[in-house]
């Protein structure tokens, strides 16, 4: 691999920086241009240097990216939505092709890793997991994926799902999922017993979808925290969405935030347009790790999204009322370092010795990049400017 110097970049604050890369790793980052004999010099013309993006929550098996446009169908219940989704997926292009199309799109925007929730239950068995694993096999050199066995149809309310979740963990999933233990499954203790038992047996992480309102959300978070601490799983449990945290008054929010921080439970939000969502800054101030992901992208749940985590950071900032440079940088952190930490990524970030995986964006600093989410950017993987492989682009 050729040595390279990326000159005339700017750091997150907008200060000049030059980056030297050898054998795919950053060797120096300095305001003065380093001397590296025989290195290729790449002038990046003032682009801001950002760490590679990490999508903390995505559904590769559901997306219609790479397929025809599917008009959204309104429904009146969650179970009706699941029925509409199954019908839409049955008439779509093969799941492998669609998952790969979304991987390509996200990678092109600069995503280096993602946590993918894949439907696994007694109705779908392992078909979705097998499709995503097949698609990822072509992309593993460019895109790291952590797989969540997600029981979309319920755990207790869908008999046989517990056994299929166990099979999924043996087949390659690294995280045990769950969904609305009280309002959907109707048995919070029963669902959480299954989820945490599987996590303990497989030495796996946990990531639970929680769409429940205020007090119900708070009660289930307390249950999740109790199990997390009892099993010594601090730092290995996440709750996705946690809409109900946006319903609480300041005193209740502070109480549950302290519980989450003590248990080391991370909270994922994509700042959805039709729901309240967790107050990011207040949770962070209490010591809770808050990260972000795209969630559903152009599927039966909603028609929005393109896989760009910089755009997602902008949407999180917009909905959160982030105006200052410092707050805009928080939204970027949620799409980079915070998500990387939840995934347990080592060797991540812009510092000497780490892998030279970064994104160069046409913006004067990191805050401006979040506020404007420009498409003009260069993606660098292992020190090489990356382009969509021709074999993939031709499909």
Short mmCIF file of N, CA and C in Angstrom, two decimals, residues 139-280:
data_model
loop_
_atom_site.label_atom_id
_atom_site.label_comp_id
_atom_site.label_asym_id
_atom_site.label_seq_id
_atom_site.Cartn_x
_atom_site.Cartn_y
_atom_site.Cartn_z
N UNK A 139 -19.13 -7.30 1.26
CA UNK A 139 -18.81 -5.95 1.71
C UNK A 139 -17.94 -5.89 2.95
N UNK A 140 -17.57 -7.05 3.51
CA UNK A 140 -16.93 -7.04 4.81
C UNK A 140 -15.58 -6.34 4.82
N UNK A 141 -14.91 -6.21 3.67
CA UNK A 141 -13.63 -5.50 3.67
C UNK A 141 -13.81 -3.99 3.74
N UNK A 142 -15.03 -3.50 3.47
CA UNK A 142 -15.28 -2.05 3.48
C UNK A 142 -16.24 -1.61 4.57
N UNK A 143 -17.05 -2.52 5.09
CA UNK A 143 -18.11 -2.12 5.99
C UNK A 143 -18.26 -3.16 7.11
N UNK A 144 -18.00 -2.74 8.33
CA UNK A 144 -18.17 -3.63 9.48
C UNK A 144 -19.64 -3.60 9.90
N UNK A 145 -20.21 -4.76 10.16
CA UNK A 145 -21.61 -4.84 10.57
C UNK A 145 -21.74 -5.70 11.83
N UNK A 146 -22.42 -5.14 12.83
CA UNK A 146 -22.78 -5.88 14.04
C UNK A 146 -24.27 -6.20 13.93
N UNK A 147 -24.62 -7.47 14.03
CA UNK A 147 -25.99 -7.91 13.77
C UNK A 147 -26.79 -8.12 15.05
N UNK A 148 -27.99 -7.55 15.06
CA UNK A 148 -28.92 -7.70 16.18
C UNK A 148 -30.03 -8.66 15.75
N UNK A 149 -30.26 -9.70 16.52
CA UNK A 149 -31.39 -10.59 16.29
C UNK A 149 -32.62 -9.90 16.88
N UNK A 150 -33.45 -9.33 16.00
CA UNK A 150 -34.55 -8.46 16.41
C UNK A 150 -35.89 -9.18 16.31
N UNK A 151 -36.57 -9.44 17.43
CA UNK A 151 -37.85 -10.15 17.40
C UNK A 151 -39.01 -9.20 17.09
N UNK A 152 -39.12 -8.76 15.85
CA UNK A 152 -40.12 -7.76 15.44
C UNK A 152 -41.54 -8.19 15.80
N UNK A 153 -41.83 -9.49 15.72
CA UNK A 153 -43.19 -9.99 15.97
C UNK A 153 -43.45 -10.26 17.44
N UNK A 154 -42.49 -9.95 18.31
CA UNK A 154 -42.65 -10.21 19.74
C UNK A 154 -41.89 -11.44 20.18
N UNK A 155 -41.66 -11.53 21.47
CA UNK A 155 -40.95 -12.68 22.04
C UNK A 155 -41.95 -13.62 22.71
N UNK A 156 -42.66 -13.12 23.71
CA UNK A 156 -43.64 -13.94 24.42
C UNK A 156 -44.91 -14.12 23.59
N UNK A 157 -45.32 -13.06 22.89
CA UNK A 157 -46.57 -13.11 22.13
C UNK A 157 -46.43 -13.84 20.80
N UNK A 158 -45.22 -14.24 20.44
CA UNK A 158 -44.99 -15.01 19.21
C UNK A 158 -44.30 -16.32 19.61
N UNK A 159 -45.06 -17.33 19.97
CA UNK A 159 -44.49 -18.58 20.47
C UNK A 159 -43.43 -19.16 19.53
N UNK A 160 -42.35 -19.62 20.12
CA UNK A 160 -41.26 -20.21 19.34
C UNK A 160 -40.14 -19.24 19.03
N UNK A 161 -40.38 -17.94 19.27
CA UNK A 161 -39.37 -16.94 18.92
C UNK A 161 -38.11 -17.08 19.78
N UNK A 162 -38.27 -17.42 21.04
CA UNK A 162 -37.09 -17.56 21.91
C UNK A 162 -36.11 -18.59 21.34
N UNK A 163 -36.63 -19.68 20.83
CA UNK A 163 -35.76 -20.72 20.25
C UNK A 163 -35.08 -20.22 18.97
N UNK A 164 -35.82 -19.44 18.17
CA UNK A 164 -35.23 -18.93 16.93
C UNK A 164 -34.17 -17.87 17.24
N UNK A 165 -34.39 -17.06 18.27
CA UNK A 165 -33.37 -16.10 18.69
C UNK A 165 -32.09 -16.83 19.10
N UNK A 166 -32.24 -17.92 19.80
CA UNK A 166 -31.06 -18.72 20.19
C UNK A 166 -30.33 -19.22 18.95
N UNK A 167 -31.08 -19.69 17.96
CA UNK A 167 -30.47 -20.15 16.71
C UNK A 167 -29.74 -19.00 16.01
N UNK A 168 -30.34 -17.81 16.05
CA UNK A 168 -29.72 -16.65 15.39
C UNK A 168 -28.39 -16.30 16.03
N UNK A 169 -28.30 -16.40 17.34
CA UNK A 169 -27.04 -16.10 18.01
C UNK A 169 -25.97 -17.12 17.61
N UNK A 170 -26.37 -18.35 17.42
CA UNK A 170 -25.42 -19.38 17.00
C UNK A 170 -25.03 -19.20 15.53
N UNK A 171 -25.91 -18.54 14.75
CA UNK A 171 -25.67 -18.39 13.31
C UNK A 171 -24.88 -17.13 12.96
N UNK A 172 -24.58 -16.28 13.94
CA UNK A 172 -23.74 -15.13 13.63
C UNK A 172 -24.18 -13.79 14.19
N UNK A 173 -25.38 -13.70 14.78
CA UNK A 173 -25.78 -12.44 15.42
C UNK A 173 -24.95 -12.22 16.67
N UNK A 174 -24.65 -10.96 16.97
CA UNK A 174 -23.83 -10.64 18.14
C UNK A 174 -24.61 -9.94 19.25
N UNK A 175 -25.84 -9.52 18.95
CA UNK A 175 -26.64 -8.74 19.89
C UNK A 175 -28.05 -9.33 19.95
N UNK A 176 -28.60 -9.45 21.17
CA UNK A 176 -29.97 -9.93 21.34
C UNK A 176 -30.90 -8.73 21.39
N UNK A 177 -31.94 -8.76 20.59
CA UNK A 177 -32.88 -7.66 20.54
C UNK A 177 -34.15 -7.94 21.33
N UNK A 178 -34.95 -6.90 21.49
CA UNK A 178 -36.26 -7.02 22.13
C UNK A 178 -37.15 -5.91 21.61
N UNK A 179 -38.42 -5.93 22.00
CA UNK A 179 -39.34 -4.88 21.53
C UNK A 179 -40.47 -4.69 22.53
N UNK A 180 -40.68 -3.47 22.97
CA UNK A 180 -41.82 -3.04 23.80
C UNK A 180 -42.33 -4.15 24.71
N UNK A 181 -41.60 -4.48 25.77
CA UNK A 181 -41.97 -5.62 26.61
C UNK A 181 -43.37 -5.53 27.21
N UNK A 182 -43.83 -4.31 27.51
CA UNK A 182 -45.14 -4.16 28.14
C UNK A 182 -46.26 -3.99 27.13
N UNK A 183 -46.13 -2.99 26.25
CA UNK A 183 -47.26 -2.65 25.38
C UNK A 183 -47.44 -3.59 24.19
N UNK A 184 -46.37 -4.26 23.76
CA UNK A 184 -46.48 -5.15 22.61
C UNK A 184 -46.55 -6.61 23.05
N UNK A 185 -45.62 -7.02 23.92
CA UNK A 185 -45.61 -8.41 24.35
C UNK A 185 -46.56 -8.66 25.51
N UNK A 186 -46.87 -7.62 26.29
CA UNK A 186 -47.79 -7.80 27.41
C UNK A 186 -47.21 -8.55 28.59
N UNK A 187 -45.91 -8.78 28.60
CA UNK A 187 -45.27 -9.52 29.68
C UNK A 187 -43.82 -9.03 29.79
N UNK A 188 -43.61 -7.87 30.42
CA UNK A 188 -42.25 -7.30 30.45
C UNK A 188 -41.22 -8.21 31.11
N UNK A 189 -41.58 -8.82 32.23
CA UNK A 189 -40.61 -9.68 32.90
C UNK A 189 -40.33 -10.93 32.07
N UNK A 190 -41.38 -11.48 31.44
CA UNK A 190 -41.18 -12.66 30.62
C UNK A 190 -40.27 -12.39 29.44
N UNK A 191 -40.50 -11.26 28.73
CA UNK A 191 -39.62 -10.95 27.60
C UNK A 191 -38.19 -10.70 28.04
N UNK A 192 -38.02 -9.90 29.07
CA UNK A 192 -36.66 -9.55 29.50
C UNK A 192 -35.92 -10.75 30.07
N UNK A 193 -36.64 -11.66 30.68
CA UNK A 193 -35.99 -12.90 31.13
C UNK A 193 -35.37 -13.64 29.95
N UNK A 194 -36.12 -13.75 28.85
CA UNK A 194 -35.63 -14.45 27.66
C UNK A 194 -34.43 -13.71 27.07
N UNK A 195 -34.57 -12.40 26.91
CA UNK A 195 -33.52 -11.61 26.26
C UNK A 195 -32.22 -11.67 27.04
N UNK A 196 -32.30 -11.45 28.34
CA UNK A 196 -31.06 -11.42 29.13
C UNK A 196 -30.50 -12.81 29.39
N UNK A 197 -31.35 -13.82 29.42
CA UNK A 197 -30.84 -15.18 29.52
C UNK A 197 -30.03 -15.54 28.27
N UNK A 198 -30.56 -15.18 27.09
CA UNK A 198 -29.83 -15.44 25.86
C UNK A 198 -28.50 -14.67 25.82
N UNK A 199 -28.55 -13.41 26.25
CA UNK A 199 -27.33 -12.60 26.26
C UNK A 199 -26.28 -13.21 27.17
N UNK A 200 -26.70 -13.69 28.33
CA UNK A 200 -25.76 -14.30 29.26
C UNK A 200 -25.18 -15.59 28.69
N UNK A 201 -26.03 -16.42 28.10
CA UNK A 201 -25.57 -17.72 27.56
C UNK A 201 -24.61 -17.55 26.38
N UNK A 202 -24.83 -16.50 25.58
CA UNK A 202 -24.00 -16.31 24.39
C UNK A 202 -22.95 -15.22 24.57
N UNK A 203 -22.80 -14.71 25.79
CA UNK A 203 -21.86 -13.61 26.05
C UNK A 203 -22.08 -12.48 25.05
N UNK A 204 -23.36 -12.15 24.82
CA UNK A 204 -23.75 -11.19 23.80
C UNK A 204 -24.19 -9.87 24.42
N UNK A 205 -24.34 -8.87 23.57
CA UNK A 205 -24.89 -7.58 23.98
C UNK A 205 -26.41 -7.61 23.85
N UNK A 206 -27.05 -6.53 24.29
CA UNK A 206 -28.50 -6.39 24.21
C UNK A 206 -28.84 -5.03 23.63
N UNK A 207 -29.85 -4.98 22.75
CA UNK A 207 -30.35 -3.72 22.20
C UNK A 207 -31.86 -3.87 22.01
N UNK A 208 -32.64 -3.14 22.82
CA UNK A 208 -34.09 -3.31 22.86
C UNK A 208 -34.80 -2.11 22.28
N UNK A 209 -35.68 -2.35 21.27
CA UNK A 209 -36.56 -1.29 20.77
C UNK A 209 -37.58 -0.94 21.86
N UNK A 210 -37.72 0.35 22.15
CA UNK A 210 -38.67 0.78 23.16
C UNK A 210 -39.42 2.00 22.63
N UNK A 211 -40.67 1.77 22.19
CA UNK A 211 -41.49 2.85 21.64
C UNK A 211 -42.55 3.31 22.64
N UNK A 212 -42.50 2.81 23.85
CA UNK A 212 -43.58 2.99 24.83
C UNK A 212 -43.61 4.42 25.39
N UNK A 213 -44.79 4.86 25.84
CA UNK A 213 -44.91 6.22 26.36
C UNK A 213 -44.40 6.37 27.79
N UNK A 214 -44.20 7.62 28.19
CA UNK A 214 -43.74 8.08 29.49
C UNK A 214 -43.50 7.10 30.61
N UNK A 215 -44.51 6.90 31.48
CA UNK A 215 -44.33 6.10 32.68
C UNK A 215 -44.06 4.63 32.36
N UNK A 216 -44.68 4.12 31.28
CA UNK A 216 -44.43 2.72 30.90
C UNK A 216 -42.99 2.57 30.44
N UNK A 217 -42.53 3.51 29.63
CA UNK A 217 -41.14 3.50 29.19
C UNK A 217 -40.19 3.53 30.39
N UNK A 218 -40.48 4.41 31.33
CA UNK A 218 -39.64 4.56 32.51
C UNK A 218 -39.58 3.26 33.32
N UNK A 219 -40.72 2.61 33.49
CA UNK A 219 -40.77 1.36 34.24
C UNK A 219 -39.96 0.27 33.54
N UNK A 220 -40.07 0.17 32.22
CA UNK A 220 -39.31 -0.85 31.51
C UNK A 220 -37.82 -0.54 31.51
N UNK A 221 -37.46 0.73 31.45
CA UNK A 221 -36.04 1.09 31.56
C UNK A 221 -35.47 0.68 32.92
N UNK A 222 -36.27 0.84 33.97
CA UNK A 222 -35.82 0.42 35.30
C UNK A 222 -35.64 -1.10 35.35
N UNK A 223 -36.54 -1.83 34.72
CA UNK A 223 -36.40 -3.30 34.66
C UNK A 223 -35.12 -3.69 33.90
N UNK A 224 -34.90 -3.02 32.77
CA UNK A 224 -33.71 -3.32 31.96
C UNK A 224 -32.44 -2.99 32.74
N UNK A 225 -32.44 -1.87 33.44
CA UNK A 225 -31.27 -1.48 34.22
C UNK A 225 -30.99 -2.48 35.34
N UNK A 226 -32.03 -2.96 36.00
CA UNK A 226 -31.84 -3.92 37.09
C UNK A 226 -31.18 -5.19 36.58
N UNK A 227 -31.63 -5.69 35.45
CA UNK A 227 -31.03 -6.90 34.89
C UNK A 227 -29.60 -6.64 34.42
N UNK A 228 -29.37 -5.48 33.84
CA UNK A 228 -28.03 -5.13 33.37
C UNK A 228 -27.03 -5.15 34.53
N UNK A 229 -27.40 -4.54 35.64
CA UNK A 229 -26.49 -4.49 36.79
C UNK A 229 -26.34 -5.85 37.43
N UNK A 230 -27.42 -6.61 37.50
CA UNK A 230 -27.35 -7.92 38.13
C UNK A 230 -26.40 -8.86 37.39
N UNK A 231 -26.34 -8.71 36.06
CA UNK A 231 -25.48 -9.58 35.26
C UNK A 231 -24.11 -8.96 34.98
N UNK A 232 -23.86 -7.77 35.51
CA UNK A 232 -22.57 -7.13 35.26
C UNK A 232 -22.39 -6.75 33.81
N UNK A 233 -23.47 -6.36 33.15
CA UNK A 233 -23.43 -6.06 31.71
C UNK A 233 -23.33 -4.56 31.41
N UNK A 234 -22.86 -3.78 32.37
CA UNK A 234 -22.72 -2.34 32.14
C UNK A 234 -21.88 -2.09 30.89
N UNK A 235 -22.36 -1.19 30.04
CA UNK A 235 -21.65 -0.86 28.81
C UNK A 235 -21.96 -1.79 27.65
N UNK A 236 -22.82 -2.81 27.89
CA UNK A 236 -23.13 -3.78 26.84
C UNK A 236 -24.63 -3.81 26.50
N UNK A 237 -25.38 -2.84 27.02
CA UNK A 237 -26.82 -2.80 26.80
C UNK A 237 -27.20 -1.44 26.23
N UNK A 238 -28.04 -1.46 25.22
CA UNK A 238 -28.56 -0.23 24.62
C UNK A 238 -30.08 -0.33 24.52
N UNK A 239 -30.73 0.82 24.53
CA UNK A 239 -32.16 0.90 24.28
C UNK A 239 -32.35 1.84 23.10
N UNK A 240 -33.03 1.35 22.09
CA UNK A 240 -33.26 2.15 20.89
C UNK A 240 -34.60 2.87 20.95
N UNK A 241 -34.57 4.12 20.59
CA UNK A 241 -35.74 5.01 20.51
C UNK A 241 -36.11 5.62 21.86
N UNK A 242 -36.59 4.81 22.80
CA UNK A 242 -36.96 5.31 24.13
C UNK A 242 -37.76 6.60 24.02
N UNK A 243 -38.79 6.57 23.15
CA UNK A 243 -39.60 7.77 22.92
C UNK A 243 -40.11 8.38 24.22
N UNK A 244 -40.47 7.51 25.17
CA UNK A 244 -41.08 7.98 26.41
C UNK A 244 -40.21 8.93 27.22
N UNK A 245 -38.90 8.90 27.01
CA UNK A 245 -38.03 9.83 27.73
C UNK A 245 -38.35 11.28 27.35
N UNK A 246 -38.93 11.46 26.18
CA UNK A 246 -39.32 12.80 25.77
C UNK A 246 -40.63 13.26 26.38
N UNK A 247 -41.32 12.35 27.09
CA UNK A 247 -42.60 12.69 27.72
C UNK A 247 -42.45 13.13 29.17
N UNK A 248 -41.27 12.90 29.76
CA UNK A 248 -41.11 13.07 31.21
C UNK A 248 -40.80 14.51 31.59
N UNK A 249 -41.23 14.88 32.81
CA UNK A 249 -40.83 16.19 33.32
C UNK A 249 -39.38 16.13 33.76
N UNK A 250 -38.79 17.26 34.08
CA UNK A 250 -37.36 17.33 34.38
C UNK A 250 -36.96 16.45 35.55
N UNK A 251 -37.80 16.41 36.60
CA UNK A 251 -37.45 15.63 37.78
C UNK A 251 -37.45 14.13 37.47
N UNK A 252 -38.48 13.66 36.75
CA UNK A 252 -38.55 12.24 36.39
C UNK A 252 -37.42 11.87 35.44
N UNK A 253 -37.14 12.77 34.49
CA UNK A 253 -36.05 12.50 33.56
C UNK A 253 -34.72 12.38 34.29
N UNK A 254 -34.48 13.26 35.26
CA UNK A 254 -33.22 13.20 36.00
C UNK A 254 -33.11 11.89 36.77
N UNK A 255 -34.20 11.42 37.34
CA UNK A 255 -34.17 10.17 38.10
C UNK A 255 -33.83 8.99 37.21
N UNK A 256 -34.48 8.88 36.06
CA UNK A 256 -34.22 7.73 35.20
C UNK A 256 -32.87 7.86 34.50
N UNK A 257 -32.43 9.09 34.23
CA UNK A 257 -31.11 9.28 33.63
C UNK A 257 -30.02 8.78 34.57
N UNK A 258 -30.19 9.02 35.86
CA UNK A 258 -29.20 8.53 36.83
C UNK A 258 -29.19 7.01 36.87
N UNK A 259 -30.36 6.39 36.74
CA UNK A 259 -30.45 4.93 36.69
C UNK A 259 -29.72 4.40 35.45
N UNK A 260 -29.96 5.02 34.30
CA UNK A 260 -29.33 4.59 33.05
C UNK A 260 -27.82 4.76 33.11
N UNK A 261 -27.37 5.90 33.65
CA UNK A 261 -25.93 6.16 33.72
C UNK A 261 -25.25 5.14 34.63
N UNK A 262 -25.87 4.84 35.76
CA UNK A 262 -25.27 3.89 36.70
C UNK A 262 -25.17 2.49 36.08
N UNK A 263 -26.18 2.13 35.28
CA UNK A 263 -26.18 0.81 34.64
C UNK A 263 -25.38 0.78 33.34
N UNK A 264 -24.89 1.94 32.90
CA UNK A 264 -24.12 1.99 31.66
C UNK A 264 -24.94 1.65 30.43
N UNK A 265 -26.22 2.04 30.44
CA UNK A 265 -27.12 1.75 29.31
C UNK A 265 -27.09 2.93 28.34
N UNK A 266 -26.82 2.65 27.08
CA UNK A 266 -26.79 3.68 26.04
C UNK A 266 -28.18 3.84 25.42
N UNK A 267 -28.45 5.03 24.93
CA UNK A 267 -29.74 5.33 24.31
C UNK A 267 -29.50 5.75 22.86
N UNK A 268 -30.23 5.11 21.93
CA UNK A 268 -30.15 5.47 20.52
C UNK A 268 -31.37 6.28 20.11
N UNK A 269 -31.14 7.38 19.39
CA UNK A 269 -32.24 8.11 18.79
C UNK A 269 -31.89 8.52 17.37
N UNK A 270 -32.90 8.46 16.50
CA UNK A 270 -32.74 8.99 15.14
C UNK A 270 -33.55 10.27 14.99
N UNK A 271 -34.08 10.80 16.12
CA UNK A 271 -34.88 12.02 16.11
C UNK A 271 -36.01 11.94 15.10
N UNK A 272 -36.94 11.00 15.27
CA UNK A 272 -38.01 10.80 14.29
C UNK A 272 -38.92 12.01 14.19
N UNK A 273 -39.52 12.20 13.04
CA UNK A 273 -40.31 13.39 12.81
C UNK A 273 -41.69 13.38 13.42
N UNK A 274 -42.22 12.20 13.78
CA UNK A 274 -43.61 12.13 14.25
C UNK A 274 -43.72 11.67 15.69
N UNK A 275 -42.63 11.77 16.47
CA UNK A 275 -42.65 11.35 17.87
C UNK A 275 -41.81 12.31 18.70
N UNK A 276 -42.12 12.34 20.01
CA UNK A 276 -41.15 12.89 20.93
C UNK A 276 -39.96 11.95 20.98
N UNK A 277 -38.85 12.42 21.48
CA UNK A 277 -37.66 11.56 21.54
C UNK A 277 -36.78 12.00 22.70
N UNK A 278 -35.79 11.22 23.07
CA UNK A 278 -34.98 11.53 24.24
C UNK A 278 -34.29 12.89 24.15
N UNK A 279 -34.29 13.67 25.24
CA UNK A 279 -33.57 14.94 25.26
C UNK A 279 -32.06 14.69 25.36
N UNK A 280 -31.39 14.85 24.26
CA UNK A 280 -30.00 14.42 24.13
C UNK A 280 -29.08 15.08 25.15
#
